[in-house]
PDB file of C-alpha atoms in Angstrom:
ATOM      1  CA  MET A   6       0.000   0.000   0.000  1.00  0.00           C
ATOM      2  CA  THR A   7       1.165   3.541  -0.754  1.00  0.00           C
ATOM      3  CA  LYS A   8       2.604   5.392   2.221  1.00  0.00           C
ATOM      4  CA  VAL A   9       2.381   9.067   3.169  1.00  0.00           C
ATOM      5  CA  ARG A  10       6.104   9.509   2.485  1.00  0.00           C
ATOM      6  CA  GLU A  11       5.653   8.306  -1.106  1.00  0.00           C
ATOM      7  CA  ILE A  12       2.927  10.860  -1.787  1.00  0.00           C
ATOM      8  CA  ALA A  13       4.955  13.558  -0.042  1.00  0.00           C
ATOM      9  CA  LYS A  14       7.928  12.698  -2.244  1.00  0.00           C
ATOM     10  CA  ILE A  15       6.093  12.975  -5.554  1.00  0.00           C
ATOM     11  CA  ILE A  16       4.573  16.306  -4.509  1.00  0.00           C
ATOM     12  CA  GLU A  17       7.999  17.586  -3.437  1.00  0.00           C
ATOM     13  CA  ASP A  18       9.595  16.321  -6.655  1.00  0.00           C
ATOM     14  CA  TYR A  19       7.039  18.496  -8.463  1.00  0.00           C
ATOM     15  CA  ALA A  20       7.217  21.413  -6.018  1.00  0.00           C
ATOM     16  CA  PRO A  21      10.483  21.192  -4.024  1.00  0.00           C
ATOM     17  CA  VAL A  22      10.171  22.413  -0.444  1.00  0.00           C
ATOM     18  CA  GLY A  23      13.277  24.551  -1.073  1.00  0.00           C
ATOM     19  CA  LEU A  24      11.122  26.804  -3.267  1.00  0.00           C
ATOM     20  CA  GLN A  25       8.929  27.891  -0.372  1.00  0.00           C
ATOM     21  CA  GLU A  26       9.205  31.378   1.076  1.00  0.00           C
ATOM     22  CA  ASP A  27      10.988  31.886   4.409  1.00  0.00           C
ATOM     23  CA  TYR A  28       7.731  32.546   6.286  1.00  0.00           C
ATOM     24  CA  ASP A  29       6.027  29.393   5.029  1.00  0.00           C
ATOM     25  CA  ASN A  30       5.494  25.950   6.573  1.00  0.00           C
ATOM     26  CA  ALA A  31       5.035  23.432   3.756  1.00  0.00           C
ATOM     27  CA  GLY A  32       5.290  19.697   4.339  1.00  0.00           C
ATOM     28  CA  LEU A  33       3.737  17.143   6.680  1.00  0.00           C
ATOM     29  CA  GLN A  34       1.691  18.942   9.342  1.00  0.00           C
ATOM     30  CA  VAL A  35       0.181  16.036  11.239  1.00  0.00           C
ATOM     31  CA  GLY A  36       0.764  12.289  11.109  1.00  0.00           C
ATOM     32  CA  ASN A  37       3.457   9.740  10.347  1.00  0.00           C
ATOM     33  CA  LEU A  38       5.319   9.463   7.049  1.00  0.00           C
ATOM     34  CA  ASP A  39       5.135   5.660   7.295  1.00  0.00           C
ATOM     35  CA  MET A  40       1.322   5.563   7.486  1.00  0.00           C
ATOM     36  CA  ASP A  41      -0.422   3.572   4.752  1.00  0.00           C
ATOM     37  CA  VAL A  42      -2.760   5.765   2.688  1.00  0.00           C
ATOM     38  CA  SER A  43      -6.265   4.415   2.073  1.00  0.00           C
ATOM     39  CA  ALA A  44      -7.653   7.504   0.287  1.00  0.00           C
ATOM     40  CA  VAL A  45      -6.771  11.178  -0.162  1.00  0.00           C
ATOM     41  CA  LEU A  46      -8.948  14.260   0.342  1.00  0.00           C
ATOM     42  CA  LEU A  47      -7.825  17.426  -1.478  1.00  0.00           C
ATOM     43  CA  CYS A  48      -8.649  20.954  -0.335  1.00  0.00           C
ATOM     44  CA  LEU A  49      -7.447  24.539  -0.204  1.00  0.00           C
ATOM     45  CA  ASP A  50      -7.774  25.021   3.582  1.00  0.00           C
ATOM     46  CA  VAL A  51      -8.109  22.406   6.322  1.00  0.00           C
ATOM     47  CA  THR A  52     -11.155  23.151   8.474  1.00  0.00           C
ATOM     48  CA  GLU A  53     -12.962  21.156  11.137  1.00  0.00           C
ATOM     49  CA  ASP A  54     -15.689  20.313   8.618  1.00  0.00           C
ATOM     50  CA  ILE A  55     -13.143  19.095   6.086  1.00  0.00           C
ATOM     51  CA  LEU A  56     -11.430  16.901   8.666  1.00  0.00           C
ATOM     52  CA  GLN A  57     -14.810  15.367   9.539  1.00  0.00           C
ATOM     53  CA  GLU A  58     -15.453  14.855   5.827  1.00  0.00           C
ATOM     54  CA  ALA A  59     -12.135  13.011   5.535  1.00  0.00           C
ATOM     55  CA  ILE A  60     -13.090  10.773   8.455  1.00  0.00           C
ATOM     56  CA  ASP A  61     -16.573  10.115   7.041  1.00  0.00           C
ATOM     57  CA  ARG A  62     -15.157   9.271   3.584  1.00  0.00           C
ATOM     58  CA  ARG A  63     -12.431   7.066   5.096  1.00  0.00           C
ATOM     59  CA  CYS A  64      -9.597   9.290   3.830  1.00  0.00           C
ATOM     60  CA  ASN A  65      -6.580   9.103   6.102  1.00  0.00           C
ATOM     61  CA  LEU A  66      -4.567  11.730   4.213  1.00  0.00           C
ATOM     62  CA  ILE A  67      -5.595  15.340   3.601  1.00  0.00           C
ATOM     63  CA  VAL A  68      -3.507  17.313   1.109  1.00  0.00           C
ATOM     64  CA  SER A  69      -4.073  21.068   1.249  1.00  0.00           C
ATOM     65  CA  HIS A  70      -2.559  24.143  -0.357  1.00  0.00           C
ATOM     66  CA  HIS A  71      -2.606  26.340   2.743  1.00  0.00           C
ATOM     67  CA  PRO A  72      -0.760  24.919   5.768  1.00  0.00           C
ATOM     68  CA  LEU A  73      -2.916  24.089   8.762  1.00  0.00           C
ATOM     69  CA  ILE A  74      -0.040  24.984  11.092  1.00  0.00           C
ATOM     70  CA  PHE A  75       1.263  28.281   9.796  1.00  0.00           C
ATOM     71  CA  ARG A  76       2.488  29.896  12.977  1.00  0.00           C
ATOM     72  CA  GLY A  77       4.143  27.811  15.674  1.00  0.00           C
ATOM     73  CA  LEU A  78       1.977  26.026  18.223  1.00  0.00           C
ATOM     74  CA  LYS A  79       3.078  26.531  21.830  1.00  0.00           C
ATOM     75  CA  SER A  80       0.396  24.256  23.218  1.00  0.00           C
ATOM     76  CA  VAL A  81      -2.251  21.836  21.949  1.00  0.00           C
ATOM     77  CA  THR A  82      -5.216  22.162  24.282  1.00  0.00           C
ATOM     78  CA  GLY A  83      -8.111  22.482  21.846  1.00  0.00           C
ATOM     79  CA  ARG A  84      -8.793  26.132  22.540  1.00  0.00           C
ATOM     80  CA  ASP A  85      -8.882  27.087  18.850  1.00  0.00           C
ATOM     81  CA  ALA A  86      -9.776  25.433  15.559  1.00  0.00           C
ATOM     82  CA  VAL A  87      -6.209  24.576  14.566  1.00  0.00           C
ATOM     83  CA  GLN A  88      -5.533  22.820  17.871  1.00  0.00           C
ATOM     84  CA  ARG A  89      -8.845  20.960  17.711  1.00  0.00           C
ATOM     85  CA  ILE A  90      -8.045  19.761  14.183  1.00  0.00           C
ATOM     86  CA  VAL A  91      -4.592  18.563  15.245  1.00  0.00           C
ATOM     87  CA  ILE A  92      -6.034  16.628  18.194  1.00  0.00           C
ATOM     88  CA  LYS A  93      -8.873  15.072  16.203  1.00  0.00           C
ATOM     89  CA  ALA A  94      -6.616  14.196  13.252  1.00  0.00           C
ATOM     90  CA  ILE A  95      -4.211  12.351  15.555  1.00  0.00           C
ATOM     91  CA  GLN A  96      -7.083  10.578  17.335  1.00  0.00           C
ATOM     92  CA  ASN A  97      -8.436   9.389  13.977  1.00  0.00           C
ATOM     93  CA  ASN A  98      -5.093   8.597  12.323  1.00  0.00           C
ATOM     94  CA  VAL A  99      -5.517  11.235   9.615  1.00  0.00           C
ATOM     95  CA  ALA A 100      -2.316  12.730   8.207  1.00  0.00           C
ATOM     96  CA  ILE A 101      -2.308  16.315   6.939  1.00  0.00           C
ATOM     97  CA  TYR A 102       0.152  17.554   4.309  1.00  0.00           C
ATOM     98  CA  ALA A 103       0.506  21.009   2.696  1.00  0.00           C
ATOM     99  CA  ALA A 104       2.316  22.397  -0.345  1.00  0.00           C
ATOM    100  CA  HIS A 105       1.984  26.176  -0.337  1.00  0.00           C
ATOM    101  CA  THR A 106       4.455  28.716  -1.727  1.00  0.00           C
ATOM    102  CA  ASN A 107       6.600  25.893  -3.094  1.00  0.00           C
ATOM    103  CA  LEU A 108       3.620  24.968  -5.297  1.00  0.00           C
ATOM    104  CA  ASP A 109       3.184  28.649  -6.158  1.00  0.00           C
ATOM    105  CA  SER A 110       6.781  28.807  -7.396  1.00  0.00           C
ATOM    106  CA  ALA A 111       6.945  25.410  -9.121  1.00  0.00           C
ATOM    107  CA  HIS A 112       7.423  25.434 -12.892  1.00  0.00           C
ATOM    108  CA  GLU A 113       3.898  24.123 -13.463  1.00  0.00           C
ATOM    109  CA  GLY A 114       2.529  25.752 -10.348  1.00  0.00           C
ATOM    110  CA  VAL A 115      -0.563  27.705  -9.399  1.00  0.00           C
ATOM    111  CA  SER A 116      -0.142  30.736 -11.649  1.00  0.00           C
ATOM    112  CA  ARG A 117       0.705  28.652 -14.704  1.00  0.00           C
ATOM    113  CA  GLU A 118      -2.422  26.573 -14.036  1.00  0.00           C
ATOM    114  CA  ILE A 119      -4.425  29.815 -14.121  1.00  0.00           C
ATOM    115  CA  GLY A 120      -2.638  30.639 -17.371  1.00  0.00           C
ATOM    116  CA  HIS A 121      -3.727  27.296 -18.835  1.00  0.00           C
ATOM    117  CA  ILE A 122      -7.314  27.967 -17.763  1.00  0.00           C
ATOM    118  CA  LEU A 123      -7.143  31.282 -19.661  1.00  0.00           C
ATOM    119  CA  ASN A 124      -5.442  29.616 -22.673  1.00  0.00           C
ATOM    120  CA  LEU A 125      -2.369  31.823 -22.428  1.00  0.00           C
ATOM    121  CA  THR A 126       0.615  31.074 -24.666  1.00  0.00           C
ATOM    122  CA  ASN A 127       4.328  31.943 -24.474  1.00  0.00           C
ATOM    123  CA  MET A 128       4.139  31.954 -20.688  1.00  0.00           C
ATOM    124  CA  SER A 129       7.159  32.997 -18.619  1.00  0.00           C
ATOM    125  CA  VAL A 130       7.708  33.568 -14.903  1.00  0.00           C
ATOM    126  CA  LEU A 131       6.864  37.058 -13.713  1.00  0.00           C
ATOM    127  CA  ASP A 132       9.138  37.080 -10.653  1.00  0.00           C
ATOM    128  CA  PRO A 133      11.693  34.259 -11.106  1.00  0.00           C
ATOM    129  CA  LYS A 134      13.859  32.801  -8.382  1.00  0.00           C
ATOM    130  CA  PRO A 135      17.505  33.924  -8.537  1.00  0.00           C
ATOM    131  CA  GLY A 136      19.452  31.734 -10.919  1.00  0.00           C
ATOM    132  CA  ASP A 137      16.452  29.904 -12.392  1.00  0.00           C
ATOM    133  CA  ASP A 138      14.032  31.667 -14.719  1.00  0.00           C
ATOM    134  CA  SER A 139      11.797  28.595 -14.895  1.00  0.00           C
ATOM    135  CA  VAL A 140      10.479  28.865 -11.325  1.00  0.00           C
ATOM    136  CA  GLY A 141       9.082  31.721  -9.276  1.00  0.00           C
ATOM    137  CA  ILE A 142       5.927  33.649  -8.469  1.00  0.00           C
ATOM    138  CA  GLY A 143       3.377  34.655 -11.118  1.00  0.00           C
ATOM    139  CA  ILE A 144       3.419  34.301 -14.873  1.00  0.00           C
ATOM    140  CA  ILE A 145       2.910  36.530 -17.899  1.00  0.00           C
ATOM    141  CA  GLY A 146       1.731  35.331 -21.280  1.00  0.00           C
ATOM    142  CA  ASP A 147      -0.044  36.123 -24.528  1.00  0.00           C
ATOM    143  CA  MET A 148      -3.638  35.672 -25.594  1.00  0.00           C
ATOM    144  CA  ALA A 149      -5.759  36.546 -28.611  1.00  0.00           C
ATOM    145  CA  PRO A 150      -6.721  40.246 -28.381  1.00  0.00           C
ATOM    146  CA  THR A 151      -9.847  40.360 -26.233  1.00  0.00           C
ATOM    147  CA  PRO A 152     -12.071  43.363 -25.419  1.00  0.00           C
ATOM    148  CA  LYS A 153     -11.658  44.352 -21.776  1.00  0.00           C
ATOM    149  CA  ILE A 154     -15.253  43.680 -20.767  1.00  0.00           C
ATOM    150  CA  GLU A 155     -15.191  40.241 -22.435  1.00  0.00           C
ATOM    151  CA  PHE A 156     -11.941  39.447 -20.645  1.00  0.00           C
ATOM    152  CA  LEU A 157     -13.478  40.412 -17.296  1.00  0.00           C
ATOM    153  CA  ARG A 158     -16.610  38.379 -17.975  1.00  0.00           C
ATOM    154  CA  ARG A 159     -14.437  35.402 -18.892  1.00  0.00           C
ATOM    155  CA  LEU A 160     -12.619  35.685 -15.555  1.00  0.00           C
ATOM    156  CA  LYS A 161     -15.910  35.883 -13.687  1.00  0.00           C
ATOM    157  CA  ASP A 162     -17.175  32.760 -15.443  1.00  0.00           C
ATOM    158  CA  LYS A 163     -13.989  30.653 -15.417  1.00  0.00           C
ATOM    159  CA  PHE A 164     -13.282  31.214 -11.722  1.00  0.00           C
ATOM    160  CA  ASN A 165     -16.896  31.394 -10.504  1.00  0.00           C
ATOM    161  CA  VAL A 166     -16.403  34.902  -9.112  1.00  0.00           C
ATOM    162  CA  LYS A 167     -19.565  36.307  -7.548  1.00  0.00           C
ATOM    163  CA  ALA A 168     -18.412  39.948  -7.518  1.00  0.00           C
ATOM    164  CA  LEU A 169     -15.381  40.809  -9.643  1.00  0.00           C
ATOM    165  CA  ARG A 170     -13.450  43.909  -8.566  1.00  0.00           C
ATOM    166  CA  TYR A 171     -11.392  45.665 -11.229  1.00  0.00           C
ATOM    167  CA  SER A 172      -9.704  49.005 -11.842  1.00  0.00           C
ATOM    168  CA  ALA A 173     -12.444  51.320 -13.059  1.00  0.00           C
ATOM    169  CA  HIS A 174     -10.078  53.923 -14.502  1.00  0.00           C
ATOM    170  CA  SER A 175      -7.935  51.622 -16.622  1.00  0.00           C
ATOM    171  CA  PRO A 176      -7.642  53.004 -20.176  1.00  0.00           C
ATOM    172  CA  ARG A 177      -7.057  49.500 -21.585  1.00  0.00           C
ATOM    173  CA  LEU A 178      -9.730  48.595 -24.132  1.00  0.00           C
ATOM    174  CA  VAL A 179      -8.189  45.354 -25.398  1.00  0.00           C
ATOM    175  CA  ILE A 180      -6.269  42.732 -23.404  1.00  0.00           C
ATOM    176  CA  LYS A 181      -3.605  40.641 -25.125  1.00  0.00           C
ATOM    177  CA  ARG A 182      -0.764  40.197 -22.596  1.00  0.00           C
ATOM    178  CA  PRO A 183      -2.035  39.500 -19.063  1.00  0.00           C
ATOM    179  CA  ALA A 184      -0.062  38.598 -15.979  1.00  0.00           C
ATOM    180  CA  VAL A 185      -1.543  36.298 -13.349  1.00  0.00           C
ATOM    181  CA  CYS A 186      -0.697  35.334  -9.781  1.00  0.00           C
ATOM    182  CA  GLY A 187      -2.658  32.963  -7.589  1.00  0.00           C
ATOM    183  CA  GLY A 188      -3.463  34.138  -4.072  1.00  0.00           C
ATOM    184  CA  ALA A 189      -2.303  37.581  -2.950  1.00  0.00           C
ATOM    185  CA  GLY A 190      -0.260  38.955  -5.850  1.00  0.00           C
ATOM    186  CA  ALA A 191      -0.740  42.713  -5.663  1.00  0.00           C
ATOM    187  CA  PHE A 192       2.973  43.074  -4.841  1.00  0.00           C
ATOM    188  CA  LEU A 193       3.638  42.060  -8.465  1.00  0.00           C
ATOM    189  CA  ILE A 194       1.574  44.815 -10.105  1.00  0.00           C
ATOM    190  CA  LYS A 195       4.576  47.092 -10.667  1.00  0.00           C
ATOM    191  CA  ARG A 196       6.609  44.167 -12.011  1.00  0.00           C
ATOM    192  CA  ALA A 197       3.776  43.268 -14.394  1.00  0.00           C
ATOM    193  CA  ILE A 198       3.759  46.819 -15.746  1.00  0.00           C
ATOM    194  CA  GLU A 199       7.543  46.689 -16.237  1.00  0.00           C
ATOM    195  CA  MET A 200       7.141  43.418 -18.150  1.00  0.00           C
ATOM    196  CA  GLY A 201       4.634  44.968 -20.540  1.00  0.00           C
ATOM    197  CA  ALA A 202       1.469  43.368 -19.168  1.00  0.00           C
ATOM    198  CA  ASP A 203      -1.786  45.129 -19.976  1.00  0.00           C
ATOM    199  CA  ALA A 204      -3.676  43.332 -17.189  1.00  0.00           C
ATOM    200  CA  ILE A 205      -2.951  41.492 -13.956  1.00  0.00           C
ATOM    201  CA  VAL A 206      -5.245  38.876 -12.442  1.00  0.00           C
ATOM    202  CA  THR A 207      -4.836  38.044  -8.753  1.00  0.00           C
ATOM    203  CA  GLY A 208      -6.542  38.312  -5.355  1.00  0.00           C
ATOM    204  CA  ASP A 209      -6.490  40.435  -2.195  1.00  0.00           C
ATOM    205  CA  VAL A 210      -5.920  43.739  -4.015  1.00  0.00           C
ATOM    206  CA  LYS A 211      -6.037  46.802  -1.743  1.00  0.00           C
ATOM    207  CA  TYR A 212      -7.727  50.136  -2.450  1.00  0.00           C
ATOM    208  CA  HIS A 213      -4.413  51.953  -2.822  1.00  0.00           C
ATOM    209  CA  ASP A 214      -3.181  49.356  -5.321  1.00  0.00           C
ATOM    210  CA  PHE A 215      -6.096  50.396  -7.518  1.00  0.00           C
ATOM    211  CA  THR A 216      -5.429  54.109  -7.019  1.00  0.00           C
ATOM    212  CA  SER A 217      -1.665  53.772  -7.544  1.00  0.00           C
ATOM    213  CA  PHE A 218      -1.647  51.580 -10.645  1.00  0.00           C
ATOM    214  CA  GLY A 219      -5.199  51.427 -11.986  1.00  0.00           C
ATOM    215  CA  GLU A 220      -4.555  53.952 -14.740  1.00  0.00           C
ATOM    216  CA  GLU A 221      -1.516  52.026 -16.041  1.00  0.00           C
ATOM    217  CA  ILE A 222      -2.837  48.466 -16.111  1.00  0.00           C
ATOM    218  CA  LEU A 223      -6.135  46.636 -15.808  1.00  0.00           C
ATOM    219  CA  ILE A 224      -6.235  45.112 -12.322  1.00  0.00           C
ATOM    220  CA  ALA A 225      -8.703  42.256 -11.853  1.00  0.00           C
ATOM    221  CA  ASP A 226      -9.234  40.894  -8.334  1.00  0.00           C
ATOM    222  CA  ILE A 227     -10.847  37.459  -8.672  1.00  0.00           C
ATOM    223  CA  GLY A 228     -10.401  36.611  -4.989  1.00  0.00           C
ATOM    224  CA  HIS A 229      -7.777  34.645  -3.086  1.00  0.00           C
ATOM    225  CA  TYR A 230      -9.958  31.554  -2.688  1.00  0.00           C
ATOM    226  CA  GLU A 231     -11.188  31.560  -6.274  1.00  0.00           C
ATOM    227  CA  SER A 232      -7.686  31.931  -7.724  1.00  0.00           C
ATOM    228  CA  GLU A 233      -6.294  28.970  -5.788  1.00  0.00           C
ATOM    229  CA  LEU A 234      -9.020  26.338  -5.988  1.00  0.00           C
ATOM    230  CA  CYS A 235      -7.145  25.019  -9.023  1.00  0.00           C
ATOM    231  CA  THR A 236      -4.493  23.645  -6.641  1.00  0.00           C
ATOM    232  CA  ARG A 237      -6.762  20.649  -6.067  1.00  0.00           C
ATOM    233  CA  LYS A 238      -6.502  19.758  -9.759  1.00  0.00           C
ATOM    234  CA  ILE A 239      -2.725  20.049  -9.614  1.00  0.00           C
ATOM    235  CA  PHE A 240      -2.512  17.756  -6.585  1.00  0.00           C
ATOM    236  CA  SER A 241      -4.873  15.280  -8.221  1.00  0.00           C
ATOM    237  CA  ARG A 242      -2.741  15.073 -11.372  1.00  0.00           C
ATOM    238  CA  ILE A 243       0.477  14.645  -9.399  1.00  0.00           C
ATOM    239  CA  ILE A 244      -0.898  11.821  -7.261  1.00  0.00           C
ATOM    240  CA  ARG A 245      -2.909  10.070  -9.972  1.00  0.00           C
ATOM    241  CA  ASP A 246      -0.003  10.052 -12.440  1.00  0.00           C
ATOM    242  CA  ALA A 247       2.176   8.232  -9.894  1.00  0.00           C
ATOM    243  CA  PHE A 248      -0.514   6.100  -8.241  1.00  0.00           C
ATOM    244  CA  PRO A 249      -3.344   5.499 -10.736  1.00  0.00           C
ATOM    245  CA  GLU A 250      -5.267   3.259  -8.328  1.00  0.00           C
ATOM    246  CA  MET A 251      -5.267   5.747  -5.453  1.00  0.00           C
ATOM    247  CA  VAL A 252      -8.725   6.898  -4.345  1.00  0.00           C
ATOM    248  CA  ILE A 253      -8.799  10.712  -4.510  1.00  0.00           C
ATOM    249  CA  TYR A 254     -11.624  13.067  -3.560  1.00  0.00           C
ATOM    250  CA  PHE A 255     -12.078  16.822  -3.890  1.00  0.00           C
ATOM    251  CA  SER A 256     -13.632  18.181  -0.702  1.00  0.00           C
ATOM    252  CA  GLU A 257     -17.386  18.705  -1.021  1.00  0.00           C
ATOM    253  CA  THR A 258     -17.696  20.729   2.176  1.00  0.00           C
ATOM    254  CA  GLU A 259     -15.112  23.358   1.231  1.00  0.00           C
ATOM    255  CA  SER A 260     -16.377  26.873   0.583  1.00  0.00           C
ATOM    256  CA  SER A 261     -14.955  30.358   0.558  1.00  0.00           C
ATOM    257  CA  PRO A 262     -14.563  31.909   4.017  1.00  0.00           C
ATOM    258  CA  ILE A 263     -15.753  35.185   2.445  1.00  0.00           C
ATOM    259  CA  ALA A 264     -19.467  35.643   1.694  1.00  0.00           C
ATOM    260  CA  THR A 265     -20.938  38.164  -0.741  1.00  0.00           C
ATOM    261  CA  LEU A 266     -24.213  39.974  -0.059  1.00  0.00           C
ATOM    262  CA  TYR A 267     -25.833  41.046  -3.330  1.00  0.00           C
TER     263      TYR A 267
END
């Protein structure tokens, strides 16, 4: 039977842990590397509901994009959700593994997956790691010239965005070279402009990002959650390619932690 360490290895071969940012905590969060894996549940964030779903569906490995344990735990007493999840996961022999900014920076990582969804061509890394232009944060690529409003509607549809925020004062009428960054990528707006992008697609854009750069580039905020749900597809491909018989589920209880009132 496939072990946790074997699944961890194929994920880390794809997205080496050395690519993660200094603040991050990718890797095995809970459990034993020598555990046999019966089934895998894939998600963006590990919540108490998702852990219960894993237990109910007899999945003893959860693979998430965002680490459950992001900041150090000084005690495990059950006084918050993270501690309760750790306790319950251990009690039920459920391992929890995360690949976060290392998956963001991988060659075929989160941003490039967004690029594939948008059918971009000639993609290159927006902010490459020193010494290796093939890995890093964000991508920029080409697409058939598309009217701005059609481009925005396409984003709303492709990523199931309930309320798309974009720079109202952008003079761009046609989009043909967008940059994209999964998660919170507003720090790359200036870099995207320098690289000749006419649009940038990301999440968590602040008001002053719109006021500072909105007249130079079309900024489209599709949401942090919406931009990174594609990580489940990446994980599924990685695991299924190596272990075709492995039972893999996408979480059915996962939902955005942000609600929209229309």
